[in-house]
Amino acid sequence: MSAKIISGVEIAKAIRKELKEEVEELKAKHNVVPGLVTILVGEDPASVSYVTAKSKTAHALGIYSEQVDMSADTTEKELLDQIDKFNKDNKIHGILVQLPLPKHIDEGKVLYAIDPDKDVDGFHPVNVGKMVLGERCFLPCTPHGILQMLQRSGVETSGAEVVILGRSNIVGKPMANLMLQKRAAGNATVTLCHTRTKDTDFHTKRADILIAAVGVPNLVKADQVKEGVVIIDVGVNRVGMSESGKAILAGDVDFESVKEKASFITPVPGGVGPMTITMLMKNTVQAAKQATGLL
Ligand code: GUN
């Protein structure tokens, strides 16, 4: 069997089309323009490219966007002052501080400083708490995007054995929580593996759906999965540079071998990546609607 490719590019395109129409309607009917600010501290190449892609996508959808680039030696106070300014700015409905931050800045303090109503990343403890309770909130973008990919590809998650590799706050932990909830693309039996898991292969081999988010290139091989597994590869690992200076990317899953065994698989690039940015746009539109009493 060779797997069906779940194209994040195609699914993101469909969602962006829906969002563009929603943004146009918000403007025409209610004179509301969703606004997003992205704040980048330092010049990490991967972060620069993410933030640039976020601004570009916002612009393409008719979302007002500002990009704040701060030097790597920015103090915590300077960053908190910027956040405070945007918390009070009515044009801005969503605030995103690109992670990771330089080591001298306390990430928790920064994420806590963002108004939960503008926390379009879904990282503020208020939104994390609401997510766990299944209340309306901003869902973290990567897990939210993965739910959309599963749903729109017709993958049955109810009763499925879902195995997640990696316990990050951005992907693994929220993903596990969302998939066990009574919701669309939920109702799964979830196992979360991490660096201290005793026999990871035991778990991956029995997974109906395997979600890899560990940041190790080509870690998961064909002999570690069962026939017919659905593979969601969150890894975006830079493994080299092309002659034209573009980063060569690899996922956490050895795509070439595993695709022969899987029923569905996401590629890298062109899989989860485009979905993350798209769900950020969806959250920004949701923030604008909530702020203006339309939701
Ligand atoms: N760094 C890697 N992924 C993310 C994300 O989803 N949001 C933010 N703010 N930073 C990130």
Coordinates of N, CA and C and ligand atoms in Angstrom, one line a residue, residues 47 50 54 96-100 111 121 123 140-142 170 276, ligand 1:
S47 N 12.7 31.4 12.9 CA 11.7 32.3 13.4 C 11.4 33.5 12.4
Y50 N 9.2 32.1 9.8 CA 7.8 31.9 10.2 C 7.0 33.2 10.3
K54 N 3.7 34.6 8.4 CA 2.5 35.0 9.1 C 2.0 36.3 8.6
L96 N 1.0 37.9 18.7 CA 1.8 36.7 18.7 C 3.2 37.1 19.0
V97 N 3.8 36.5 20.0 CA 5.2 36.6 20.3 C 5.9 35.4 19.9
Q98 N 6.8 35.5 18.9 CA 7.4 34.3 18.3 C 8.3 33.6 19.3
L99 N 8.2 32.3 19.5 CA 9.0 31.5 20.4 C 10.0 30.7 19.6
P100 N 11.2 30.4 20.1 CA 11.6 30.6 21.4 C 12.2 32.1 21.6
L111 N 4.3 35.4 28.2 CA 3.0 34.8 27.7 C 1.8 35.2 28.7
D121 N -2.4 32.6 19.9 CA -1.6 31.4 20.0 C -2.2 30.4 20.9
F123 N -1.7 30.2 24.2 CA -0.7 29.8 25.1 C -0.9 30.4 26.5
P140 N -4.6 26.2 20.4 CA -3.2 26.4 19.9 C -3.2 25.9 18.4
C141 N -2.4 26.7 17.6 CA -2.6 26.6 16.2 C -2.2 25.3 15.6
T142 N -1.1 24.7 16.0 CA -0.7 23.4 15.4 C -1.6 22.3 15.7
I170 N 3.5 23.4 23.2 CA 2.9 23.9 21.9 C 2.2 22.8 21.2
T276 N -0.6 25.5 10.5 CA -0.4 26.3 11.7 C -0.7 27.7 11.4
Ligands
GUN1 N1 7.4 28.8 17.7 C1 7.2 27.6 17.1 N2 5.9 27.4 16.9 C2 5.2 28.5 17.4 C3 3.9 28.9 17.5 O1 3.0 28.2 17.2 N3 3.7 30.1 18.1 C4 4.7 30.9 18.5 N4 4.4 32.1 19.0 N5 6.0 30.6 18.4 C5 6.2 29.4 17.9

